[in-house]
Coordinates of C-alpha atoms in Angstrom, one line a residue:
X358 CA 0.0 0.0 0.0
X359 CA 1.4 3.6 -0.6
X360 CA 0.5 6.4 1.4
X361 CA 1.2 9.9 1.3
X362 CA 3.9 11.2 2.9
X363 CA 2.7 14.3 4.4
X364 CA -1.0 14.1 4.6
X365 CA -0.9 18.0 6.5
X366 CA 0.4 19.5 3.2
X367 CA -2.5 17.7 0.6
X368 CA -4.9 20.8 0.0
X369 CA -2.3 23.2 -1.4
X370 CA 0.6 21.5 -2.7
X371 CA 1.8 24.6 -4.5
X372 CA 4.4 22.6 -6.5
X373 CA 2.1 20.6 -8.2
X374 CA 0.9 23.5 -9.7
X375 CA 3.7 25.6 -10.5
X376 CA 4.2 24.2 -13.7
X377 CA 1.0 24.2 -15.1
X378 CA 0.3 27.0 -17.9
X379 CA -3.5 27.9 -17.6
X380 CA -3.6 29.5 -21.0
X381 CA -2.6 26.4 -22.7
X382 CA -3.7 23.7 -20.5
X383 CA -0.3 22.2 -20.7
X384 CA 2.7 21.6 -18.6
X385 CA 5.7 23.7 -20.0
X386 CA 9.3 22.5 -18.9
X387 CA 11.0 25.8 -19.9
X388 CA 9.2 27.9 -17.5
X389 CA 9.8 25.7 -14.1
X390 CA 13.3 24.2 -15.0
X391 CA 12.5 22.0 -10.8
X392 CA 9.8 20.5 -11.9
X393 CA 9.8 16.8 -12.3
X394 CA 6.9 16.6 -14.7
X395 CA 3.0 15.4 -13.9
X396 CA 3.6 12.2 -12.9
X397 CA 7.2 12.9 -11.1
X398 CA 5.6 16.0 -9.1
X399 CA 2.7 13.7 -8.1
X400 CA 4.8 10.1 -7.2
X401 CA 7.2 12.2 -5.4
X402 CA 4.5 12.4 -2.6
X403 CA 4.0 9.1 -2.1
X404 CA 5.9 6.3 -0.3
X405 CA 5.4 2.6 1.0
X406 CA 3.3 1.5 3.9
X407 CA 5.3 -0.1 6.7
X408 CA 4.5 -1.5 10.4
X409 CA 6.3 0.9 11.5
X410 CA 4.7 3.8 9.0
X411 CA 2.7 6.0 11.7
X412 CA -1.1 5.6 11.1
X413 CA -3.4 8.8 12.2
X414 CA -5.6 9.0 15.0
X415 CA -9.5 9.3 14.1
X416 CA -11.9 11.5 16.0
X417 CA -15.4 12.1 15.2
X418 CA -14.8 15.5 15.3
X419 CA -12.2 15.6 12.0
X420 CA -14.4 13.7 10.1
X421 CA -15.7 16.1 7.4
X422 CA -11.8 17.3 7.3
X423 CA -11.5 14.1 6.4
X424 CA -14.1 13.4 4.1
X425 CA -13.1 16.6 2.3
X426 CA -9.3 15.5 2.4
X427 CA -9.8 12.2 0.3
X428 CA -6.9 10.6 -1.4
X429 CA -7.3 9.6 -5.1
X430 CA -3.6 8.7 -5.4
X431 CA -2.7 8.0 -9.1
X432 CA -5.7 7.7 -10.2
X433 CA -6.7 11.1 -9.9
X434 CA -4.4 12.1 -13.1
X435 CA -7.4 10.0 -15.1
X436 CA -10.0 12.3 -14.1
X437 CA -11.8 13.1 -17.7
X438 CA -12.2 11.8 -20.5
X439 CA -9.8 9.4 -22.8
X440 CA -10.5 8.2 -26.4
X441 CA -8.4 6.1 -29.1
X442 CA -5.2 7.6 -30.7
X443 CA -3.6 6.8 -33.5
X444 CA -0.1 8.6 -33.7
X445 CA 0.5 9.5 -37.3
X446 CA 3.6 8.8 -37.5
X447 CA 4.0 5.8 -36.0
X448 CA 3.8 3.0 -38.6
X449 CA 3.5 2.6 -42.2
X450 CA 0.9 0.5 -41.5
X451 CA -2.8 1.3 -42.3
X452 CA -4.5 1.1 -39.0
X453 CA -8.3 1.6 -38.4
X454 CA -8.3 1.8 -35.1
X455 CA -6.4 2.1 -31.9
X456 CA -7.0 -0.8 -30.2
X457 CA -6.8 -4.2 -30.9
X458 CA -9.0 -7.3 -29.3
X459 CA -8.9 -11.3 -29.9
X460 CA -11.9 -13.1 -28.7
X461 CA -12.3 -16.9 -28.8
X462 CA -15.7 -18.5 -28.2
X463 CA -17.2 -22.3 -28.9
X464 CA -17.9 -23.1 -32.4
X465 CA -21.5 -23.0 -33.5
X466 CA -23.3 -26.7 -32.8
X467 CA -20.2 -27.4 -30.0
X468 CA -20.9 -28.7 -26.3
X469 CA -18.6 -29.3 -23.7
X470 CA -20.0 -33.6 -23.6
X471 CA -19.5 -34.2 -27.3
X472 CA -16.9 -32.3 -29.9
X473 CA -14.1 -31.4 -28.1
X474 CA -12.6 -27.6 -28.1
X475 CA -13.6 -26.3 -31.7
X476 CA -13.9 -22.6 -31.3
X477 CA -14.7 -19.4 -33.1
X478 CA -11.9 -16.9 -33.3
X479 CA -12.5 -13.3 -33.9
X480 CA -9.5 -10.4 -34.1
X481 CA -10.5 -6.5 -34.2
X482 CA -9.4 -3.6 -34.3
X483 CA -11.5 -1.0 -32.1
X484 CA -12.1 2.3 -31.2
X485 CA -12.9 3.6 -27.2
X486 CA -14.1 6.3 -25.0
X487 CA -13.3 5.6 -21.4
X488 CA -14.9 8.3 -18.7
X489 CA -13.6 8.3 -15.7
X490 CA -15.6 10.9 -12.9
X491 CA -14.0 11.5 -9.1
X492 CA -16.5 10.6 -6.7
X493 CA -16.5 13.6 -4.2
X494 CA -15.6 12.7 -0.4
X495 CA -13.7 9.8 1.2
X496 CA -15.4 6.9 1.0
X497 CA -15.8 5.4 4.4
X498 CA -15.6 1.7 5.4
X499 CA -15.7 1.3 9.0
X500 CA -13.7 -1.8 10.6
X501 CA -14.0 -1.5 14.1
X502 CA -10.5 0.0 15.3
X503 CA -9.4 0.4 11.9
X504 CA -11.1 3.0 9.5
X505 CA -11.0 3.3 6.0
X506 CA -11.1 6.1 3.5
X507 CA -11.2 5.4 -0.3
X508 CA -10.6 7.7 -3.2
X509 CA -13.3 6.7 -5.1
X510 CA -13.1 7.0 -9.5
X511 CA -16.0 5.6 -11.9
X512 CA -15.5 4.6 -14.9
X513 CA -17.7 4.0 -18.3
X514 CA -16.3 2.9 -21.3
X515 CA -17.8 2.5 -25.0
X516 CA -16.1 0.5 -27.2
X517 CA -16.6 0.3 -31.0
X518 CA -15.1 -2.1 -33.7
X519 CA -13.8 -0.8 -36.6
X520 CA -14.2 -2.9 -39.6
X521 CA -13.8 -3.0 -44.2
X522 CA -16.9 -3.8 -45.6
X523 CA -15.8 -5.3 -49.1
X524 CA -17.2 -3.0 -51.9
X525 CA -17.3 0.2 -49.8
X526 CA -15.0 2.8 -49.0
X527 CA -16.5 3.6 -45.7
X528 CA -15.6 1.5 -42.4
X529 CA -18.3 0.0 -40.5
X530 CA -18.2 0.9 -37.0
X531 CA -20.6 -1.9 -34.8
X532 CA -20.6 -0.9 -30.7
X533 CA -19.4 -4.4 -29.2
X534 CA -18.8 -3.3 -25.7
X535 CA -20.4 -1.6 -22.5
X536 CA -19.0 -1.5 -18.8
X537 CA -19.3 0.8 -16.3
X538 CA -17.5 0.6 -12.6
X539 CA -15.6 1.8 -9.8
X540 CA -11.9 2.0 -9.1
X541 CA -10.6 2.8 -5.3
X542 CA -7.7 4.1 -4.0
X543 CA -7.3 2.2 -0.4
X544 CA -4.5 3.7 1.0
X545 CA -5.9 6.2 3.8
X546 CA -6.1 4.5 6.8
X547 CA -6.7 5.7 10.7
X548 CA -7.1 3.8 13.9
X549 CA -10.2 4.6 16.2
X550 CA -10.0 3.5 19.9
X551 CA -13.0 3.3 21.9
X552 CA -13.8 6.3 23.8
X553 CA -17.0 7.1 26.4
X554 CA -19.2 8.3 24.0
X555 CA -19.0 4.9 21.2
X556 CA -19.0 2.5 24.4
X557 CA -22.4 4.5 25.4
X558 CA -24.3 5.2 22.8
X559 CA -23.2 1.9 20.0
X560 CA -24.1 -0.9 22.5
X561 CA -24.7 0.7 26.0
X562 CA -23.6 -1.4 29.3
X563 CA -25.1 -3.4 32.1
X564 CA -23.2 -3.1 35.4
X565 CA -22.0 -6.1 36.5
X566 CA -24.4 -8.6 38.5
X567 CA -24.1 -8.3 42.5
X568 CA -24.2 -12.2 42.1
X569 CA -20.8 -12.1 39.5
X570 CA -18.3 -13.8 42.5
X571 CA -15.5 -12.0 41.1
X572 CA -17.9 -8.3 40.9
X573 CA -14.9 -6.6 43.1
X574 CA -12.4 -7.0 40.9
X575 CA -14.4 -4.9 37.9
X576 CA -13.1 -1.3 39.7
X577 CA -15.7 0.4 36.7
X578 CA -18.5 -1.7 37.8
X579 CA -18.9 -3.1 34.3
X580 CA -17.1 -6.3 33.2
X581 CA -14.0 -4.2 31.3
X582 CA -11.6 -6.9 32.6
X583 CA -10.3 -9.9 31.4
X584 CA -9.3 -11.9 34.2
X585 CA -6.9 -14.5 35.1
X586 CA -6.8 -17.8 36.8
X587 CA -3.8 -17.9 38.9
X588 CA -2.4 -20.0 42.1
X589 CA -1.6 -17.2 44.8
X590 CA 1.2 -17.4 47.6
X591 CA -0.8 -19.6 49.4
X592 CA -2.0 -22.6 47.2
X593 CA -5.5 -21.4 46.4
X594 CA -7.1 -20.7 42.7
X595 CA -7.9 -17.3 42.4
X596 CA -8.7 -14.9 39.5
X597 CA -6.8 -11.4 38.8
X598 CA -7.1 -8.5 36.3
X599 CA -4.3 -8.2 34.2
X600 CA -3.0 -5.3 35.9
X601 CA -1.9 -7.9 39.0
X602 CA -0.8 -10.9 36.8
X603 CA 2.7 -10.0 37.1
X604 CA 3.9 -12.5 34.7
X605 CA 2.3 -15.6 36.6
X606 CA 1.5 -18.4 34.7
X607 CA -2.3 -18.9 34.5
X608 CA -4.8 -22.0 34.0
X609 CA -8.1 -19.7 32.6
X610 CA -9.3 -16.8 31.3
X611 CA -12.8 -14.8 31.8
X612 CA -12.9 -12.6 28.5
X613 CA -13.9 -9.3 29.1
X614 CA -17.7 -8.5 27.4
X615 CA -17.3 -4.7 27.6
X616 CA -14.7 -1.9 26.1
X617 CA -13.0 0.0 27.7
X618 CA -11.9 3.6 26.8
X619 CA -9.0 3.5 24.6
X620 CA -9.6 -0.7 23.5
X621 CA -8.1 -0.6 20.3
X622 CA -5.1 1.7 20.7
X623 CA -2.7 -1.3 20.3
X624 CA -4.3 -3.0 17.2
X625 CA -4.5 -4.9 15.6
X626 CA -3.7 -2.5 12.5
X627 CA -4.8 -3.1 8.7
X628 CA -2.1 -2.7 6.4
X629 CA -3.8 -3.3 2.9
X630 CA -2.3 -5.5 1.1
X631 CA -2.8 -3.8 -2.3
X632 CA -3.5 0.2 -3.3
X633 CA -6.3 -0.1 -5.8
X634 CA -9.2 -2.2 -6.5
X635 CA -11.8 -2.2 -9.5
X636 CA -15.0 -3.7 -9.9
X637 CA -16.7 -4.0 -13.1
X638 CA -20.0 -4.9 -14.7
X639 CA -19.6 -6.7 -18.1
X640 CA -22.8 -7.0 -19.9
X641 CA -22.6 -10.3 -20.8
X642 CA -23.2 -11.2 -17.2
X643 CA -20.1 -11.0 -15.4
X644 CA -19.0 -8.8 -12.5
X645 CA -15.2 -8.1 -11.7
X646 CA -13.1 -7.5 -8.5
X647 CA -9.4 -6.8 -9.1
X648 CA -6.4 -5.9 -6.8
X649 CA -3.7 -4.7 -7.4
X650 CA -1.0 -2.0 -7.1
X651 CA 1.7 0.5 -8.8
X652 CA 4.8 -1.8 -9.5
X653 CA 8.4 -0.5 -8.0
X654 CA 11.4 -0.5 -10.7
X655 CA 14.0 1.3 -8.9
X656 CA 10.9 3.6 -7.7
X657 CA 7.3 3.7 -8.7
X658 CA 8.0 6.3 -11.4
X659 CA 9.9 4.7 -14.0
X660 CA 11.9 6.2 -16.3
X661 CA 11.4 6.5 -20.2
X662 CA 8.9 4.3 -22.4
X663 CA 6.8 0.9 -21.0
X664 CA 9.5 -2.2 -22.8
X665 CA 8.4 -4.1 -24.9
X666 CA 9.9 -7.5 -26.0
X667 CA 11.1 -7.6 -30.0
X668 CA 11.4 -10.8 -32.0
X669 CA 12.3 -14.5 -30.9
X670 CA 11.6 -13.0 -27.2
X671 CA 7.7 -11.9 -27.8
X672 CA 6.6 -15.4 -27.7
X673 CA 5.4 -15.3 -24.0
X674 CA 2.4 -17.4 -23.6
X675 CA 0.8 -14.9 -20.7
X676 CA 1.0 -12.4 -23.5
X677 CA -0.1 -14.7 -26.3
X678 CA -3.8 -15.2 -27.8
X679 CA -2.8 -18.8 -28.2
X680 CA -2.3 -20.9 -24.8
X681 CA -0.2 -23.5 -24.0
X682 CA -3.7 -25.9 -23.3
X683 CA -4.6 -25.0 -27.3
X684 CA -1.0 -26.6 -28.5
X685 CA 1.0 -23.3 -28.3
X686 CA 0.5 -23.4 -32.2
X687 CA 3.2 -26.4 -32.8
X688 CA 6.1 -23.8 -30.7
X689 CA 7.1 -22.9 -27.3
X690 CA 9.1 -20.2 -25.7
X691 CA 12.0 -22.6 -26.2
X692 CA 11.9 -23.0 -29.6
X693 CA 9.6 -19.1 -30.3
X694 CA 7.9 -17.7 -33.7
X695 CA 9.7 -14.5 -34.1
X696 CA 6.5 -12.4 -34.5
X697 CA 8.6 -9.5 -36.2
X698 CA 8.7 -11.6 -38.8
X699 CA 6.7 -13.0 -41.6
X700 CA 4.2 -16.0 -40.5
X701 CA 6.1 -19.4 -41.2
X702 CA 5.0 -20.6 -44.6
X703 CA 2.7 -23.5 -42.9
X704 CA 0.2 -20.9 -41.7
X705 CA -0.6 -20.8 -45.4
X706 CA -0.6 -24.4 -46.1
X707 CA -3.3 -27.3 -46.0
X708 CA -1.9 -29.4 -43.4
X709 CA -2.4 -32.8 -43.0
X710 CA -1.1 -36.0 -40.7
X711 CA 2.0 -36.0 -41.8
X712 CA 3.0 -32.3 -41.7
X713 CA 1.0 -31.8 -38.2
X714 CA 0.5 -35.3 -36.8
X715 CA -0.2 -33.4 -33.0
X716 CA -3.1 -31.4 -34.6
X717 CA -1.0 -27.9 -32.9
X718 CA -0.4 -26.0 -35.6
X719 CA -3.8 -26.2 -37.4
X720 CA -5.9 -26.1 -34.5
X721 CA -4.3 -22.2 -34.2
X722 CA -3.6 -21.8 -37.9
X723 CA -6.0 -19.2 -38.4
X724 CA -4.8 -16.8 -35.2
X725 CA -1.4 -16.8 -37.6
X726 CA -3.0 -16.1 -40.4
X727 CA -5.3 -13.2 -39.7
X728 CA -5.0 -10.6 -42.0
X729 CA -4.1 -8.0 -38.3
X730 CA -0.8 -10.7 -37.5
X731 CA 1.6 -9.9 -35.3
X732 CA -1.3 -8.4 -33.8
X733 CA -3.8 -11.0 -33.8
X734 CA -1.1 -13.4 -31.7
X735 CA 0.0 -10.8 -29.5
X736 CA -2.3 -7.9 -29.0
X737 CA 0.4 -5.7 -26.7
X738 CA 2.8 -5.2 -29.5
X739 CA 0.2 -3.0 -31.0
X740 CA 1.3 -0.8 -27.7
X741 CA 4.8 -1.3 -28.7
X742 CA 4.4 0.0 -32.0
X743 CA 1.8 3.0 -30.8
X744 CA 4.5 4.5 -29.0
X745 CA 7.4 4.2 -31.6
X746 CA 8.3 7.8 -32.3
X747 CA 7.3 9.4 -29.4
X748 CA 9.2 10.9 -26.4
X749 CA 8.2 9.2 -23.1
X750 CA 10.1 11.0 -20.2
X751 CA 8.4 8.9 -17.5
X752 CA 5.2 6.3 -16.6
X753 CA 3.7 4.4 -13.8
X754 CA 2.4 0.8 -14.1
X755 CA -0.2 -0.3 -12.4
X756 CA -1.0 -4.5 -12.4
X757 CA -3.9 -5.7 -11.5
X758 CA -5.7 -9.3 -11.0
X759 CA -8.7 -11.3 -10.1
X760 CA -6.3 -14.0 -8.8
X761 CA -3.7 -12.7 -6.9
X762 CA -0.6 -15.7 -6.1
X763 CA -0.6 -14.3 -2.8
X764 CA -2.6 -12.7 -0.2
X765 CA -6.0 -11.0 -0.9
X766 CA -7.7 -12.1 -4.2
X767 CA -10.4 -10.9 -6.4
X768 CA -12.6 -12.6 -7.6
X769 CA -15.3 -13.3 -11.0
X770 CA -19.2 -14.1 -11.1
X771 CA -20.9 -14.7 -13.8
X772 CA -24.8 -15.4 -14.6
X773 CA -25.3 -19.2 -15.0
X774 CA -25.8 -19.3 -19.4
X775 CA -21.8 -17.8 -19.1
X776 CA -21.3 -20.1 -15.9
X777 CA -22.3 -23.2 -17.8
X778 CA -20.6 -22.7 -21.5
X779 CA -18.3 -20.2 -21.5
X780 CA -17.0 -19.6 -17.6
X781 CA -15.2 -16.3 -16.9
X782 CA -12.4 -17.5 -14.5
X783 CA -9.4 -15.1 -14.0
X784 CA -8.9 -11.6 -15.3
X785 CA -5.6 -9.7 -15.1
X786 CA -4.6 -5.7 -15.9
X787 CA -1.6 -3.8 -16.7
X788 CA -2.8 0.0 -17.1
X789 CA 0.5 2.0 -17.8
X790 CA 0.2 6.1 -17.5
X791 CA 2.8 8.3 -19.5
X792 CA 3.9 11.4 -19.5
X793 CA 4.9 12.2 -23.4
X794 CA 6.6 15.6 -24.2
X795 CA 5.4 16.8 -27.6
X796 CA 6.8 20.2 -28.9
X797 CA 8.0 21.1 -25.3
X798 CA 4.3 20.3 -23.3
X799 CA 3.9 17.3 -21.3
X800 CA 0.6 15.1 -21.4
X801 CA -0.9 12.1 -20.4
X802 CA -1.3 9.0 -22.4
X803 CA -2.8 5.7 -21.2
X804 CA -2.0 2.6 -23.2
X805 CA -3.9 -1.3 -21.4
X806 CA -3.7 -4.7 -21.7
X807 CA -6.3 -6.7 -20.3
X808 CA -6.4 -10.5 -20.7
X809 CA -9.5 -12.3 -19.8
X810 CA -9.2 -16.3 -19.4
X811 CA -12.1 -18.0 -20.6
X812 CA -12.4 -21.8 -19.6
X813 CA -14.9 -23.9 -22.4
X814 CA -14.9 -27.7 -24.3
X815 CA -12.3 -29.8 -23.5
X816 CA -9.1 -31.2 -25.6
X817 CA -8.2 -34.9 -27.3
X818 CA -7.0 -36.1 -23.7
X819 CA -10.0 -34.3 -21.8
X820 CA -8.4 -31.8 -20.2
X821 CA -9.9 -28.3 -19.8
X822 CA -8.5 -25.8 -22.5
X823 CA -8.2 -22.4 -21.1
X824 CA -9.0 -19.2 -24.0
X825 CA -7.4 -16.3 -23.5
X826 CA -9.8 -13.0 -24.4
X827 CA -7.0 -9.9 -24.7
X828 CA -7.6 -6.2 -25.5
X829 CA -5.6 -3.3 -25.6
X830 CA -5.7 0.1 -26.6
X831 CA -3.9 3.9 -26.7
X832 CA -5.7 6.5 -25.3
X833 CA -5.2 10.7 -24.7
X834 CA -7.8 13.1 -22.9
X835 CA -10.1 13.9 -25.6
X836 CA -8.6 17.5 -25.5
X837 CA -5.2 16.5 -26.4
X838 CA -6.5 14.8 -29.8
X839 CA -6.4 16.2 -32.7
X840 CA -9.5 18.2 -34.3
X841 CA -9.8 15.5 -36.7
X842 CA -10.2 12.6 -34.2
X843 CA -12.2 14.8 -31.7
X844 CA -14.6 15.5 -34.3
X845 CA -14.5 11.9 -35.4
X846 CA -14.7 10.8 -31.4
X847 CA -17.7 12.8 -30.7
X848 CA -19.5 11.9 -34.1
X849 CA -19.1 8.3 -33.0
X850 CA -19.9 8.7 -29.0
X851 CA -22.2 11.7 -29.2
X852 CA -22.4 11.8 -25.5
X853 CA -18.7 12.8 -25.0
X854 CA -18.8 15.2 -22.6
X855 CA -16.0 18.1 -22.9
X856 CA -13.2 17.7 -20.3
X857 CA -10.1 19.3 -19.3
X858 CA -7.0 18.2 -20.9
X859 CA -4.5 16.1 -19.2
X860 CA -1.9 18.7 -18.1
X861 CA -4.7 20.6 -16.4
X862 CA -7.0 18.0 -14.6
X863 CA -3.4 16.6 -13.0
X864 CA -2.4 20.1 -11.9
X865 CA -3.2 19.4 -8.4
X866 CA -3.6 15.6 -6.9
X867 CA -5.4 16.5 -4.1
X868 CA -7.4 19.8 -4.6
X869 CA -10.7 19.7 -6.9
X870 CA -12.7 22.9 -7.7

């Protein structure tokens, strides 16, 4: 969990804003030669939670301080609204749209008793608006002797493919995708001890019964006290309050039933495990919960471009639209397809017993021979490629996952059609924000890669075959497009509303007017 580092200074800030020019809605280097840029202003503020990290005090009376005082973290730099880019200059490659999905689904007149694992393959490219609106006021989740206040973000997002129509010049653009949601930023935390006033007036308290045999030792007159079981100096059983234990050992406890002021002071203490969370609706009957949290390389703001592997070293089956349960497509990471290459020539043959006697390579043929390859195998180099050109100077990367190898986990549910023939089992997220510096200004992009596993039919041997479902996309606010695609953006999703761009909404963290 991060935290920031000193929560006293979060409503000015001033030198998250020194940098920002309000007549062009941009951050200008030449004019603040200290400043470290959106994101490096903004990350410098933040640090990891330890056990030894000092956690704040609540009192009822602070509480709409705060409320008001809530902590979006990172995510309030995606305040607004984002929509597909397509860098000009970035490929010679005609490219519809900015983002790029694979889906795999069971083939028509399939079921999981009978044909094993045909499927249906689909690769698109697609166009997005994704809204994301701050939800004024720490939310509060109330734990007892911890308290919780989350920076709370929705989300909506549109998606669009983008597809030739043979015959006509103009694309056809079909709306494949609705999801709306909530992302939280879970890092404020406070402890709240019992005081008079909660004991009172949350459960209020019986004195303790004149018939209680051990009534004196309850000085309050309520049973506050747990008490001992010990053997005193002269061979008899007795009980004590802690206070006269003294280290002796003890046979029994009576657990006390009431607070006391101050019960909770010493813990226990809730150190999330992870910084954000998002739940989703998907419309096909699916809800999401994903954890997750900003990963550290050498610091949580790392420097220049998001890497991306090239050639022989692409073919990385968590990446891949192909999985290792479909045949890996007659390779493995061992011996790869070097995806910056042409497909092999057997992609293009008819294949038969004795040049695919495993049934691998035709049973993925057509991923490898889709007219959007390298793309259609591995959807993130699409990413790779968007950014070609441009100057990064810094990003954050936030991972996120339904199933977590440690620790707190996520989770999916899905309606019982999807439940039954096409079960939604594990979802994972890797959101990277960066800063790129065009013409001296700084903005914001976002580039994704979501991969959604699937889990339908069965192979040869009977073992379940896991599908992977990938997107990805480039995004900028809608105000750092050009005309041309804001006028193309807003013709498409006629409700975009008209945000800031992303040099302004990030001028201060903290602080919304």
């Amino acid at each position: 969990m991060l935290k920031r580092n000193d929560p006293a200074d979060e409503l000015s800030l001033p030198h998250l804003a020194k940098n920002i020019d309000l007549n062009q809605n941009e951050v200008s280097f030449k004019s603040t030669p200290e400043s470290k840029g959106i994101l490096g202003d903004l990350m410098d503020n933040y640090s990891k939670v330890q056990i030894e990290t000092p956690i704040r005090a609540f009192n009822e009376n602070n509480l709409q301080q705060i409320v008001n005082n809530v902590d979006y973290g990172v995510l309030k730099v995606l305040e607004g609204t984002w929509v597909s880019y397509n860098h000009n200059g970035q490929s010679d490659r005609k490219l519809n749209g900015s983002g790029i999905h694979t889906t795999i689904m069971p083939s028509p007149g399939t079921n999981a008793g009978t044909i094993p694992g045909k499927y249906s393959f689909e690769c698109e490219e697609y166009i997005e608006k994704l809204t994301f609106d701050l939800v004024p006021g720490g939310v509060r989740n109330r734990g007892g002797a911890n308290e919780q206040f989350c920076g709370a973000v929705k989300y909506e997002q549109s998606i669009k493919s983008v597809n030739e129509v043979p015959g006509e010049s103009a694309l056809k653009y079909t709306p494949i995708h609705e999801e709306n949601g909530m992302y939280l930023w879970l890092s404020d935390i406070f402890n709240y001890a019992a005081n008079d006033k909660t004991i009172k007036e949350d459960r209020g308290v019986i004195p303790v019964s004149p018939l209680n045999k051990n009534k004196d030792l309850y000085k309050s007159g309520y049973q506050d006290e747990t008490l001992f079981l010990i053997v005193n100096d002269e061979g008899n059983k007795e009980y004590v309050t802690l206070e006269n234990l003294n280290g002796r050992q003890y046979s029994e406890i009576i657990a006390a039933k009431e607070l006391k002021a101050g019960a909770g002071q010493t813990g226990p203490y809730f150190i999330p495990d992870y910084s954000i969370s998002r739940s989703g609706v998907i419309p096909h009957g699916s809800t999401i919960t994903l954890l997750g949290d900003l990963v550290s390389d050498n610091g949580y703001l790392i420097d220049k471009e998001p890497k991306f592997p090239e050639g022989d070293a692409a073919w990385k089956y968590d990446h891949l639209s192909i999985s290792r349960t479909m045949g890996g497509a007659g390779a493995s990471e061992a011996k790869p397809i070097n995806l910056d290459k042409p497909a092999p020539d057997w992609v293009f043959q008819k294949l038969d017993y004795s040049t695919d006697p495993q049934e691998n390579k035709i049973y993925t043929q057509r991923i490898l021979a889709h007219p959007l390859y390298p793309y259609s195998v591995r959807p993130d180099l699409r990413l790779r490629d968007s950014i070609k050109g441009e100057k990064i100077n810094n990003h954050v990367l936030i991972k996120m996952s339904s199933k977590n190898k440690t620790g707190a986990q996520g989770g999916i549910l899905n309606v019982p059609f999807v439940n039954r023939f096409v079960s939604t089992v594990e979802m994972n997220m890797k959101m990277w924000i960066e800063a790129v510096e065009e013409n001296g200004k700084e903005i914001l992009q976002l580039q994704y890669e979501q991969i959604i596993f699937f889990e339908f039919d069965f192979g040869d041997d009977g073992g379940t075959t896991s599908w992977p479902h990938i997107q990805v996309n480039t995004l900028r606010k809608i105000e750092d497009v050009s005309p041309d695609q804001k006028r193309f953006i807003e013709e498409q999703f006629p409700s975009s509303r008209k945000s800031e761009s992303s040099a302004q909404a990030s001028g201060c963290p903290y602080h919304k007017e």
